[in-house]
PDB file of C-alpha atoms in Angstrom:
ATOM      1  CA  UNK A   1      11.983  43.145 -14.764  1.00 57.00           C
ATOM      2  CA  UNK A   2      15.676  42.457 -15.137  1.00 66.00           C
ATOM      3  CA  UNK A   3      16.395  39.644 -16.705  1.00 68.00           C
ATOM      4  CA  UNK A   4      19.206  37.255 -14.599  1.00 67.00           C
ATOM      5  CA  UNK A   5      21.681  35.462 -16.349  1.00 67.00           C
ATOM      6  CA  UNK A   6      20.177  32.043 -16.176  1.00 63.00           C
ATOM      7  CA  UNK A   7      17.176  33.203 -17.711  1.00 65.00           C
ATOM      8  CA  UNK A   8      18.185  32.142 -21.421  1.00 66.00           C
ATOM      9  CA  UNK A   9      16.971  35.146 -23.809  1.00 69.00           C
ATOM     10  CA  UNK A  10      14.398  33.144 -25.907  1.00 67.00           C
ATOM     11  CA  UNK A  11      11.923  33.240 -22.830  1.00 67.00           C
ATOM     12  CA  UNK A  12       9.376  35.505 -22.050  1.00 72.00           C
ATOM     13  CA  UNK A  13      10.132  36.686 -18.599  1.00 74.00           C
ATOM     14  CA  UNK A  14       6.495  37.886 -18.369  1.00 82.00           C
ATOM     15  CA  UNK A  15       4.706  34.934 -18.238  1.00 86.00           C
ATOM     16  CA  UNK A  16       4.327  32.468 -15.768  1.00 90.00           C
ATOM     17  CA  UNK A  17       6.212  28.529 -16.233  1.00 88.00           C
ATOM     18  CA  UNK A  18       5.101  25.297 -14.620  1.00 90.00           C
ATOM     19  CA  UNK A  19       8.768  23.939 -14.377  1.00 88.00           C
ATOM     20  CA  UNK A  20       9.772  27.127 -12.254  1.00 89.00           C
ATOM     21  CA  UNK A  21       6.265  27.381 -10.816  1.00 93.00           C
ATOM     22  CA  UNK A  22       7.510  23.535  -9.407  1.00 92.00           C
ATOM     23  CA  UNK A  23      10.787  25.011  -8.511  1.00 90.00           C
ATOM     24  CA  UNK A  24       9.152  27.511  -6.432  1.00 93.00           C
ATOM     25  CA  UNK A  25       6.810  25.107  -4.722  1.00 94.00           C
ATOM     26  CA  UNK A  26      10.108  22.703  -3.802  1.00 92.00           C
ATOM     27  CA  UNK A  27      11.837  26.012  -2.216  1.00 91.00           C
ATOM     28  CA  UNK A  28      14.081  26.863  -5.277  1.00 88.00           C
ATOM     29  CA  UNK A  29      15.777  29.760  -7.009  1.00 84.00           C
ATOM     30  CA  UNK A  30      14.933  29.767 -10.226  1.00 82.00           C
ATOM     31  CA  UNK A  31      11.564  31.670 -10.122  1.00 87.00           C
ATOM     32  CA  UNK A  32       9.950  34.814 -10.788  1.00 88.00           C
ATOM     33  CA  UNK A  33       7.650  36.850  -9.300  1.00 91.00           C
ATOM     34  CA  UNK A  34       4.808  35.981 -11.846  1.00 93.00           C
ATOM     35  CA  UNK A  35       5.673  32.345 -10.959  1.00 94.00           C
ATOM     36  CA  UNK A  36       5.084  32.704  -7.809  1.00 96.00           C
ATOM     37  CA  UNK A  37       2.112  34.791  -7.843  1.00 97.00           C
ATOM     38  CA  UNK A  38       0.623  31.691 -10.175  1.00 97.00           C
ATOM     39  CA  UNK A  39       1.810  29.847  -7.143  1.00 97.00           C
ATOM     40  CA  UNK A  40       0.115  31.380  -4.120  1.00 97.00           C
ATOM     41  CA  UNK A  41      -2.943  31.661  -6.086  1.00 97.00           C
ATOM     42  CA  UNK A  42      -3.004  27.690  -6.354  1.00 97.00           C
ATOM     43  CA  UNK A  43      -2.596  27.697  -2.785  1.00 97.00           C
ATOM     44  CA  UNK A  44      -5.088  29.545  -2.161  1.00 97.00           C
ATOM     45  CA  UNK A  45      -7.205  26.759  -2.938  1.00 97.00           C
ATOM     46  CA  UNK A  46      -4.460  23.969  -2.187  1.00 97.00           C
ATOM     47  CA  UNK A  47      -2.716  25.213   0.411  1.00 96.00           C
ATOM     48  CA  UNK A  48      -0.903  22.346   0.561  1.00 96.00           C
ATOM     49  CA  UNK A  49       0.221  22.222  -3.109  1.00 96.00           C
ATOM     50  CA  UNK A  50       4.199  22.429  -1.545  1.00 96.00           C
ATOM     51  CA  UNK A  51       3.539  19.614   0.272  1.00 96.00           C
ATOM     52  CA  UNK A  52       2.274  17.213  -2.580  1.00 96.00           C
ATOM     53  CA  UNK A  53       5.432  18.124  -4.805  1.00 95.00           C
ATOM     54  CA  UNK A  54       7.506  17.293  -1.919  1.00 94.00           C
ATOM     55  CA  UNK A  55       5.897  13.792  -1.353  1.00 96.00           C
ATOM     56  CA  UNK A  56       5.994  13.769  -5.826  1.00 95.00           C
ATOM     57  CA  UNK A  57       9.820  14.002  -5.520  1.00 94.00           C
ATOM     58  CA  UNK A  58      10.398  11.803  -2.415  1.00 95.00           C
ATOM     59  CA  UNK A  59       8.557   9.096  -4.523  1.00 97.00           C
ATOM     60  CA  UNK A  60      11.098   9.508  -7.303  1.00 96.00           C
ATOM     61  CA  UNK A  61      14.242   9.309  -5.600  1.00 96.00           C
ATOM     62  CA  UNK A  62      12.831   6.219  -3.594  1.00 97.00           C
ATOM     63  CA  UNK A  63      11.958   4.340  -7.127  1.00 98.00           C
ATOM     64  CA  UNK A  64      15.320   5.369  -8.753  1.00 97.00           C
ATOM     65  CA  UNK A  65      17.198   3.377  -6.220  1.00 97.00           C
ATOM     66  CA  UNK A  66      14.603   0.776  -6.312  1.00 98.00           C
ATOM     67  CA  UNK A  67      15.670   0.536 -10.531  1.00 98.00           C
ATOM     68  CA  UNK A  68      18.997   0.475 -10.064  1.00 97.00           C
ATOM     69  CA  UNK A  69      19.240  -2.010  -7.378  1.00 96.00           C
ATOM     70  CA  UNK A  70      17.355  -4.164  -9.631  1.00 97.00           C
ATOM     71  CA  UNK A  71      20.250  -3.696 -12.324  1.00 97.00           C
ATOM     72  CA  UNK A  72      18.486  -0.796 -14.410  1.00 98.00           C
ATOM     73  CA  UNK A  73      21.454   1.656 -15.240  1.00 97.00           C
ATOM     74  CA  UNK A  74      20.107   3.681 -17.605  1.00 98.00           C
ATOM     75  CA  UNK A  75      17.276   6.646 -17.454  1.00 98.00           C
ATOM     76  CA  UNK A  76      15.055   9.064 -18.876  1.00 98.00           C
ATOM     77  CA  UNK A  77      13.901  11.027 -17.664  1.00 97.00           C
ATOM     78  CA  UNK A  78      10.932  13.373 -19.452  1.00 98.00           C
ATOM     79  CA  UNK A  79       9.284  16.435 -18.165  1.00 95.00           C
ATOM     80  CA  UNK A  80      12.453  16.289 -16.232  1.00 93.00           C
ATOM     81  CA  UNK A  81      11.733  20.539 -15.271  1.00 89.00           C
ATOM     82  CA  UNK A  82      14.663  22.460 -13.498  1.00 84.00           C
ATOM     83  CA  UNK A  83      17.019  20.949 -11.850  1.00 76.00           C
ATOM     84  CA  UNK A  84      16.711  20.750  -7.583  1.00 73.00           C
ATOM     85  CA  UNK A  85      18.526  18.727  -4.655  1.00 65.00           C
ATOM     86  CA  UNK A  86      18.140  14.987  -5.342  1.00 72.00           C
ATOM     87  CA  UNK A  87      18.206  14.628  -8.818  1.00 88.00           C
ATOM     88  CA  UNK A  88      17.904  11.758 -11.076  1.00 94.00           C
ATOM     89  CA  UNK A  89      21.795  11.337 -12.272  1.00 93.00           C
ATOM     90  CA  UNK A  90      22.768  12.272  -8.862  1.00 91.00           C
ATOM     91  CA  UNK A  91      20.486   9.023  -7.180  1.00 95.00           C
ATOM     92  CA  UNK A  92      21.013   6.778 -10.041  1.00 94.00           C
ATOM     93  CA  UNK A  93      25.115   7.290 -10.037  1.00 92.00           C
ATOM     94  CA  UNK A  94      25.273   7.234  -6.314  1.00 91.00           C
ATOM     95  CA  UNK A  95      23.579   3.552  -6.522  1.00 92.00           C
ATOM     96  CA  UNK A  96      24.849   2.621  -9.862  1.00 92.00           C
ATOM     97  CA  UNK A  97      27.909   4.281 -10.283  1.00 92.00           C
ATOM     98  CA  UNK A  98      28.390   5.118 -14.280  1.00 92.00           C
ATOM     99  CA  UNK A  99      24.769   5.095 -14.729  1.00 96.00           C
ATOM    100  CA  UNK A 100      23.196   6.894 -17.850  1.00 97.00           C
ATOM    101  CA  UNK A 101      20.748   9.171 -17.300  1.00 97.00           C
ATOM    102  CA  UNK A 102      19.139  11.769 -20.005  1.00 97.00           C
ATOM    103  CA  UNK A 103      16.988  14.604 -19.242  1.00 96.00           C
ATOM    104  CA  UNK A 104      14.295  15.470 -21.619  1.00 97.00           C
ATOM    105  CA  UNK A 105      11.941  18.945 -21.226  1.00 95.00           C
ATOM    106  CA  UNK A 106      10.415  21.322 -23.799  1.00 91.00           C
ATOM    107  CA  UNK A 107      11.285  23.837 -21.396  1.00 86.00           C
ATOM    108  CA  UNK A 108      14.274  26.757 -22.063  1.00 84.00           C
ATOM    109  CA  UNK A 109      14.895  27.428 -18.663  1.00 79.00           C
ATOM    110  CA  UNK A 110      14.435  23.691 -17.612  1.00 85.00           C
ATOM    111  CA  UNK A 111      16.883  22.517 -20.644  1.00 89.00           C
ATOM    112  CA  UNK A 112      19.976  25.700 -19.424  1.00 83.00           C
ATOM    113  CA  UNK A 113      19.453  24.481 -15.967  1.00 80.00           C
ATOM    114  CA  UNK A 114      20.061  20.340 -16.818  1.00 86.00           C
ATOM    115  CA  UNK A 115      23.302  22.191 -19.190  1.00 87.00           C
ATOM    116  CA  UNK A 116      24.734  24.011 -16.388  1.00 81.00           C
ATOM    117  CA  UNK A 117      24.671  21.167 -13.868  1.00 81.00           C
ATOM    118  CA  UNK A 118      25.434  18.785 -15.957  1.00 87.00           C
ATOM    119  CA  UNK A 119      28.718  20.110 -17.176  1.00 85.00           C
ATOM    120  CA  UNK A 120      31.419  17.881 -16.943  1.00 88.00           C
ATOM    121  CA  UNK A 121      29.312  14.740 -16.549  1.00 89.00           C
ATOM    122  CA  UNK A 122      30.448  12.013 -19.477  1.00 93.00           C
ATOM    123  CA  UNK A 123      27.615  10.094 -18.363  1.00 95.00           C
ATOM    124  CA  UNK A 124      24.655  12.350 -18.381  1.00 94.00           C
ATOM    125  CA  UNK A 125      22.882  15.035 -20.655  1.00 95.00           C
ATOM    126  CA  UNK A 126      20.104  16.846 -21.869  1.00 95.00           C
ATOM    127  CA  UNK A 127      17.715  16.712 -24.438  1.00 96.00           C
ATOM    128  CA  UNK A 128      15.157  19.535 -25.398  1.00 96.00           C
ATOM    129  CA  UNK A 129      11.879  17.370 -26.584  1.00 97.00           C
ATOM    130  CA  UNK A 130       8.619  17.146 -26.389  1.00 96.00           C
ATOM    131  CA  UNK A 131       6.686  13.891 -24.720  1.00 97.00           C
ATOM    132  CA  UNK A 132       4.346  14.349 -27.151  1.00 97.00           C
ATOM    133  CA  UNK A 133       6.669  13.489 -30.227  1.00 97.00           C
ATOM    134  CA  UNK A 134       8.009  10.364 -29.243  1.00 97.00           C
ATOM    135  CA  UNK A 135       9.913   9.412 -32.203  1.00 97.00           C
ATOM    136  CA  UNK A 136      12.138  12.975 -32.408  1.00 96.00           C
ATOM    137  CA  UNK A 137      12.250  12.313 -28.614  1.00 98.00           C
ATOM    138  CA  UNK A 138      14.337   8.904 -28.594  1.00 97.00           C
ATOM    139  CA  UNK A 139      16.311  10.263 -32.088  1.00 97.00           C
ATOM    140  CA  UNK A 140      17.288  12.928 -30.318  1.00 97.00           C
ATOM    141  CA  UNK A 141      21.372  13.381 -30.032  1.00 96.00           C
ATOM    142  CA  UNK A 142      21.848  13.548 -26.538  1.00 96.00           C
ATOM    143  CA  UNK A 143      19.188  10.267 -26.221  1.00 97.00           C
ATOM    144  CA  UNK A 144      21.141   8.332 -29.176  1.00 97.00           C
ATOM    145  CA  UNK A 145      24.614   9.213 -27.350  1.00 97.00           C
ATOM    146  CA  UNK A 146      23.798   7.838 -23.956  1.00 98.00           C
ATOM    147  CA  UNK A 147      20.483   5.539 -23.963  1.00 98.00           C
ATOM    148  CA  UNK A 148      21.393   2.131 -25.741  1.00 98.00           C
ATOM    149  CA  UNK A 149      17.697   0.677 -26.622  1.00 97.00           C
ATOM    150  CA  UNK A 150      18.608  -2.659 -26.802  1.00 98.00           C
ATOM    151  CA  UNK A 151      19.263  -2.846 -23.054  1.00 98.00           C
ATOM    152  CA  UNK A 152      16.594  -1.954 -20.003  1.00 98.00           C
ATOM    153  CA  UNK A 153      15.831   1.805 -19.852  1.00 98.00           C
ATOM    154  CA  UNK A 154      13.444   3.347 -16.428  1.00 98.00           C
ATOM    155  CA  UNK A 155      11.279   5.612 -18.219  1.00 98.00           C
ATOM    156  CA  UNK A 156      10.444   8.462 -15.983  1.00 98.00           C
ATOM    157  CA  UNK A 157       7.211  10.139 -16.207  1.00 98.00           C
ATOM    158  CA  UNK A 158       7.036  12.148 -13.365  1.00 97.00           C
ATOM    159  CA  UNK A 159       4.589  15.084 -13.179  1.00 96.00           C
ATOM    160  CA  UNK A 160       4.324  15.244 -16.723  1.00 97.00           C
ATOM    161  CA  UNK A 161       1.654  13.648 -17.898  1.00 98.00           C
ATOM    162  CA  UNK A 162      -1.153  15.730 -16.423  1.00 97.00           C
ATOM    163  CA  UNK A 163       0.168  18.639 -18.685  1.00 96.00           C
ATOM    164  CA  UNK A 164      -0.935  16.026 -21.757  1.00 97.00           C
ATOM    165  CA  UNK A 165      -4.425  17.006 -22.683  1.00 96.00           C
ATOM    166  CA  UNK A 166      -6.513  13.897 -23.771  1.00 96.00           C
ATOM    167  CA  UNK A 167      -6.502  16.350 -27.287  1.00 96.00           C
ATOM    168  CA  UNK A 168      -3.026  14.847 -27.774  1.00 96.00           C
ATOM    169  CA  UNK A 169      -3.297  11.334 -26.957  1.00 97.00           C
ATOM    170  CA  UNK A 170      -1.330  10.932 -23.987  1.00 98.00           C
ATOM    171  CA  UNK A 171      -1.400   6.539 -24.082  1.00 98.00           C
ATOM    172  CA  UNK A 172      -0.387   6.647 -27.562  1.00 98.00           C
ATOM    173  CA  UNK A 173       3.215   8.505 -27.244  1.00 98.00           C
ATOM    174  CA  UNK A 174       3.103   6.458 -23.601  1.00 98.00           C
ATOM    175  CA  UNK A 175       2.734   2.891 -25.960  1.00 98.00           C
ATOM    176  CA  UNK A 176       5.195   4.317 -28.394  1.00 98.00           C
ATOM    177  CA  UNK A 177       7.833   4.950 -25.689  1.00 98.00           C
ATOM    178  CA  UNK A 178       7.439   1.565 -24.274  1.00 98.00           C
ATOM    179  CA  UNK A 179       7.948  -0.708 -27.495  1.00 98.00           C
ATOM    180  CA  UNK A 180      10.779   1.186 -28.069  1.00 98.00           C
ATOM    181  CA  UNK A 181      12.248   0.178 -24.805  1.00 98.00           C
ATOM    182  CA  UNK A 182      13.914  -3.550 -24.269  1.00 98.00           C
ATOM    183  CA  UNK A 183      12.617  -6.494 -22.086  1.00 98.00           C
ATOM    184  CA  UNK A 184      13.007  -5.404 -18.581  1.00 98.00           C
ATOM    185  CA  UNK A 185      12.627  -1.922 -19.124  1.00 98.00           C
ATOM    186  CA  UNK A 186      10.718  -0.108 -16.196  1.00 98.00           C
ATOM    187  CA  UNK A 187       8.093   2.594 -15.831  1.00 98.00           C
ATOM    188  CA  UNK A 188       8.257   5.374 -13.211  1.00 98.00           C
ATOM    189  CA  UNK A 189       5.188   7.291 -12.714  1.00 98.00           C
ATOM    190  CA  UNK A 190       3.012   9.859 -10.879  1.00 98.00           C
ATOM    191  CA  UNK A 191      -0.179  11.738 -11.931  1.00 98.00           C
ATOM    192  CA  UNK A 192      -2.487  14.567 -10.000  1.00 97.00           C
ATOM    193  CA  UNK A 193      -5.788  13.268  -9.387  1.00 96.00           C
ATOM    194  CA  UNK A 194      -8.844  13.964  -7.389  1.00 95.00           C
ATOM    195  CA  UNK A 195      -9.552  11.292  -5.577  1.00 95.00           C
ATOM    196  CA  UNK A 196      -7.130  11.393  -2.382  1.00 93.00           C
ATOM    197  CA  UNK A 197      -6.920  15.658  -2.115  1.00 95.00           C
ATOM    198  CA  UNK A 198      -8.365  16.686   1.221  1.00 95.00           C
ATOM    199  CA  UNK A 199     -10.271  19.194   0.134  1.00 95.00           C
ATOM    200  CA  UNK A 200     -13.262  19.531  -2.120  1.00 94.00           C
ATOM    201  CA  UNK A 201     -13.273  18.726  -6.159  1.00 89.00           C
ATOM    202  CA  UNK A 202     -14.879  21.847  -6.607  1.00 93.00           C
ATOM    203  CA  UNK A 203     -12.373  23.783  -3.933  1.00 96.00           C
ATOM    204  CA  UNK A 204      -9.250  21.879  -6.211  1.00 95.00           C
ATOM    205  CA  UNK A 205     -11.087  22.967  -9.480  1.00 95.00           C
ATOM    206  CA  UNK A 206     -10.069  26.529  -8.444  1.00 96.00           C
ATOM    207  CA  UNK A 207      -6.083  25.695  -8.681  1.00 96.00           C
ATOM    208  CA  UNK A 208      -6.964  23.648 -11.577  1.00 96.00           C
ATOM    209  CA  UNK A 209      -8.109  26.541 -13.008  1.00 96.00           C
ATOM    210  CA  UNK A 210      -5.064  28.622 -11.913  1.00 96.00           C
ATOM    211  CA  UNK A 211      -3.146  26.087 -14.445  1.00 95.00           C
ATOM    212  CA  UNK A 212      -5.926  26.944 -17.028  1.00 94.00           C
ATOM    213  CA  UNK A 213      -5.157  30.646 -17.045  1.00 94.00           C
ATOM    214  CA  UNK A 214      -1.619  30.417 -17.662  1.00 91.00           C
ATOM    215  CA  UNK A 215      -2.311  28.051 -20.427  1.00 87.00           C
ATOM    216  CA  UNK A 216      -0.676  25.281 -18.845  1.00 88.00           C
ATOM    217  CA  UNK A 217      -4.169  22.634 -17.966  1.00 91.00           C
ATOM    218  CA  UNK A 218      -3.760  20.664 -15.453  1.00 95.00           C
ATOM    219  CA  UNK A 219      -5.439  17.269 -16.674  1.00 96.00           C
ATOM    220  CA  UNK A 220      -6.662  15.615 -13.254  1.00 96.00           C
ATOM    221  CA  UNK A 221      -7.290  12.041 -14.063  1.00 97.00           C
ATOM    222  CA  UNK A 222      -8.982   9.010 -11.572  1.00 97.00           C
ATOM    223  CA  UNK A 223      -6.937   6.138 -10.588  1.00 98.00           C
ATOM    224  CA  UNK A 224      -8.043   3.635 -13.813  1.00 98.00           C
ATOM    225  CA  UNK A 225      -7.463   6.251 -16.103  1.00 98.00           C
ATOM    226  CA  UNK A 226      -3.856   6.759 -15.097  1.00 98.00           C
ATOM    227  CA  UNK A 227      -3.606   2.835 -14.708  1.00 98.00           C
ATOM    228  CA  UNK A 228      -4.326   3.122 -18.391  1.00 98.00           C
ATOM    229  CA  UNK A 229      -1.178   4.584 -18.957  1.00 98.00           C
ATOM    230  CA  UNK A 230       0.870   1.101 -17.096  1.00 98.00           C
ATOM    231  CA  UNK A 231      -0.587  -1.198 -20.311  1.00 98.00           C
ATOM    232  CA  UNK A 232       2.059  -3.621 -21.276  1.00 97.00           C
ATOM    233  CA  UNK A 233       3.661  -3.204 -17.581  1.00 98.00           C
ATOM    234  CA  UNK A 234       3.347  -5.678 -14.904  1.00 98.00           C
ATOM    235  CA  UNK A 235       3.059  -3.653 -11.956  1.00 98.00           C
ATOM    236  CA  UNK A 236       5.773  -3.182  -9.315  1.00 98.00           C
ATOM    237  CA  UNK A 237       4.496  -4.470  -5.726  1.00 98.00           C
ATOM    238  CA  UNK A 238       2.573  -2.639  -4.104  1.00 98.00           C
ATOM    239  CA  UNK A 239       0.491  -1.775  -7.796  1.00 98.00           C
ATOM    240  CA  UNK A 240      -0.591   1.910  -8.132  1.00 98.00           C
ATOM    241  CA  UNK A 241      -0.826   4.272  -5.109  1.00 98.00           C
ATOM    242  CA  UNK A 242      -1.080   7.340  -3.490  1.00 98.00           C
ATOM    243  CA  UNK A 243       2.702   8.718  -3.088  1.00 98.00           C
ATOM    244  CA  UNK A 244       3.663   8.107   0.302  1.00 97.00           C
ATOM    245  CA  UNK A 245       2.400   4.418   0.119  1.00 98.00           C
ATOM    246  CA  UNK A 246       4.970   3.088  -2.695  1.00 98.00           C
ATOM    247  CA  UNK A 247       7.497   1.726  -0.623  1.00 98.00           C
ATOM    248  CA  UNK A 248       8.087   4.183   1.877  1.00 96.00           C
ATOM    249  CA  UNK A 249      10.993   4.896   4.424  1.00 92.00           C
ATOM    250  CA  UNK A 250       9.189   6.665   7.239  1.00 89.00           C
ATOM    251  CA  UNK A 251       5.728   6.173   8.846  1.00 90.00           C
ATOM    252  CA  UNK A 252       2.717   7.190   5.854  1.00 89.00           C
ATOM    253  CA  UNK A 253       0.173   8.588   8.811  1.00 89.00           C
ATOM    254  CA  UNK A 254       3.028  10.753   9.786  1.00 90.00           C
ATOM    255  CA  UNK A 255       2.881  12.650   5.796  1.00 94.00           C
ATOM    256  CA  UNK A 256       0.943  15.448   5.015  1.00 96.00           C
ATOM    257  CA  UNK A 257      -3.057  14.859   4.063  1.00 96.00           C
ATOM    258  CA  UNK A 258      -1.545  17.227   1.102  1.00 97.00           C
ATOM    259  CA  UNK A 259       0.823  14.428  -0.049  1.00 97.00           C
ATOM    260  CA  UNK A 260      -1.717  11.731  -1.012  1.00 97.00           C
ATOM    261  CA  UNK A 261      -3.105  14.268  -3.877  1.00 95.00           C
ATOM    262  CA  UNK A 262      -1.883  11.508  -6.461  1.00 96.00           C
ATOM    263  CA  UNK A 263      -1.021   8.497  -7.662  1.00 98.00           C
ATOM    264  CA  UNK A 264       2.597   6.298  -7.673  1.00 98.00           C
ATOM    265  CA  UNK A 265       3.496   3.207  -9.487  1.00 98.00           C
ATOM    266  CA  UNK A 266       6.160   1.698 -10.757  1.00 98.00           C
ATOM    267  CA  UNK A 267       6.097  -1.134 -13.985  1.00 98.00           C
ATOM    268  CA  UNK A 268       8.250  -3.583 -15.419  1.00 98.00           C
ATOM    269  CA  UNK A 269       7.766  -5.246 -19.265  1.00 97.00           C
ATOM    270  CA  UNK A 270       8.232  -9.194 -19.119  1.00 88.00           C
TER     271      UNK A 270
END
């Protein structure tokens, strides 16, 4: 397999990547046949997965604009993935010129692409770090350069926590990040769940098995389990709801049923 110029030498391009699979679902071009094969296997069980990912991105755009309208000018996007149309810095800096944005990911491909996209943008950066080690993440040079933890921050955990196993204690990681943020900060979160998927749980489990096979287990949590991530936050209306129902800009009833296969919410600290 020929290695394209955009793929860092340090990565094994024969192994599927969650970031590149997500890129494929969204119609991107930074993926390999091994990623597309894994995505198609998952879609054999849940053919509407691209619709779920599109609904996830649409929520992200609405939530970032909301945070900017509420006066937040700092955005920390953890598990940001490969840049695609409607990036956080584009939305945030359009709504709040001069807003600071830091993308964080532990995938070398996502980091390399983010660096290329952000070349020349002095108010946006990228950090190679991991959600599971919040202290190291917050101490990274780009976070320290661009994010003032003494002022409110929008913390984005969008489609990332369902890749963190319970053994890695994601609740503690999220709580540690919350404790580091100034009052008035926001948590913007989405998470996969069996609840709302328009196929049986048994069939959906087939798609989950695909991620397990590529050693990136997909942890499907209940609404109550997802709500626990918002401890210490006051929920913003309409609360924790299926993706298309969070402050929709178009009629939710027109959405594909698979768009409802996940929860979204925004919380704010007092």
